[in-house]
Amino acid sequence: MIDFFLAPFVDFAFMRRALAGCLALALGATPVGVFLLLRRMSLMGDAMSHAILPGAALGYLAFGLSLAAMTVGGILAGLAVVLLAGLVTRSSVLKEDASLATFYLLSLAAGVMIVSLRGNNLDLLHVLFGSVLALDDASLLLIAAIASLTLFGLALLLRPLALECFDPAFLRGVSRLSPVAHYGFLALVVFNLVAGFHALGTLMAVGIMILPAAAARVWTRRLGPLLATASALAFASALAGLLLSFHADVPAGPAIVLMCGLAYLASLLLAPDGVLAARLPARSHLES
């Protein structure tokens, strides 16, 4: 049994690198997912994950599978979509979700077309679903750097972000930090989606952000424990997904997201604020 859990990581360097990359994502991307959940912007995270695809695809078209080119392209494309969606929202009758959905669909279609111009189906699968088992040292350093930047940014913006989650009108009324917190947070979302893109691809990157956050939300309502629980669930799901991929010979990225989904379903059933607890009859406070 010990060999089942430890042997893949002891014997194979690519499994250790994959686990290290998932740990960095759990520490960086998952806390961002918690704030997306609290701000009721979970689907926006999915839209933005596709928004980085054209920039990454242009980097791929120009330089091949270049880490730097695809990273810079993805970040620029994601930030451009955020700014354009905000501009459309302020200058038209469309709400932010509608403008983001429009740009997300255009970005996804454009990205797939750009990759198809030069690459083959294997390259397209690499871009869409990632290759967490093929992470090299440069990719690991990039993901770790983004995770470190994210933790620093969240610590710096924690108070205004928390206020904006629960009462954005109050924050706008008492502080000038509201736009700084809003756009700074969106920038962190883009950076972490780019980090997740290198490991899990554009279609899977948002899974490790949102699913552990949703699972943790039914266990606790306090922000600090919520962030810690979400990160722990993300790392545990990534570990289980890598083991499933290794022993069952299935793709690692989808396996990790599937384990995140199973953690969410288990939490939804078993947690104190979950489905089963809500169906249990309430006991009187006078009963022993």
GROMACS .gro file of C-alpha atoms in nm, residues 26 30 208 211-220 225-240 256 259-264 266-267:
model
   38
   26ALA     CA    1  -0.308   2.491  -0.492
   30THR     CA    2  -0.710   2.806  -0.549
  208ILE     CA    3  -0.840   2.358  -0.971
  211LEU     CA    4  -1.401   2.319  -0.750
  212PRO     CA    5  -1.189   2.307  -0.429
  213ALA     CA    6  -1.317   2.653  -0.336
  214ALA     CA    7  -1.677   2.536  -0.376
  215ALA     CA    8  -1.602   2.220  -0.177
  216ALA     CA    9  -1.442   2.417   0.107
  217ARG     CA   10  -1.731   2.664   0.117
  218VAL     CA   11  -1.970   2.405   0.261
  219TRP     CA   12  -1.724   2.317   0.541
  220THR     CA   13  -1.659   2.665   0.678
  225PRO     CA   14  -1.015   2.855   0.727
  226LEU     CA   15  -1.192   2.870   0.390
  227LEU     CA   16  -0.870   2.964   0.210
  228ALA     CA   17  -0.669   2.697   0.395
  229THR     CA   18  -0.930   2.424   0.342
  230ALA     CA   19  -0.963   2.503  -0.029
  231SER     CA   20  -0.587   2.484  -0.083
  232ALA     CA   21  -0.563   2.157   0.113
  233LEU     CA   22  -0.847   2.003  -0.089
  234ALA     CA   23  -0.687   2.119  -0.414
  235PHE     CA   24  -0.353   1.959  -0.327
  236ALA     CA   25  -0.513   1.637  -0.203
  237SER     CA   26  -0.721   1.616  -0.523
  238ALA     CA   27  -0.412   1.679  -0.735
  239LEU     CA   28  -0.226   1.401  -0.551
  240ALA     CA   29  -0.516   1.161  -0.601
  256ILE     CA   30  -0.692   1.593  -1.134
  259MET     CA   31  -1.076   1.430  -0.826
  260CYS     CA   32  -1.152   1.796  -0.749
  261GLY     CA   33  -1.509   1.730  -0.864
  262LEU     CA   34  -1.537   1.420  -0.646
  263ALA     CA   35  -1.410   1.621  -0.348
  264TYR     CA   36  -1.683   1.877  -0.419
  266ALA     CA   37  -1.837   1.442  -0.120
  267SER     CA   38  -1.829   1.777   0.060
   0.00000   0.00000   0.00000
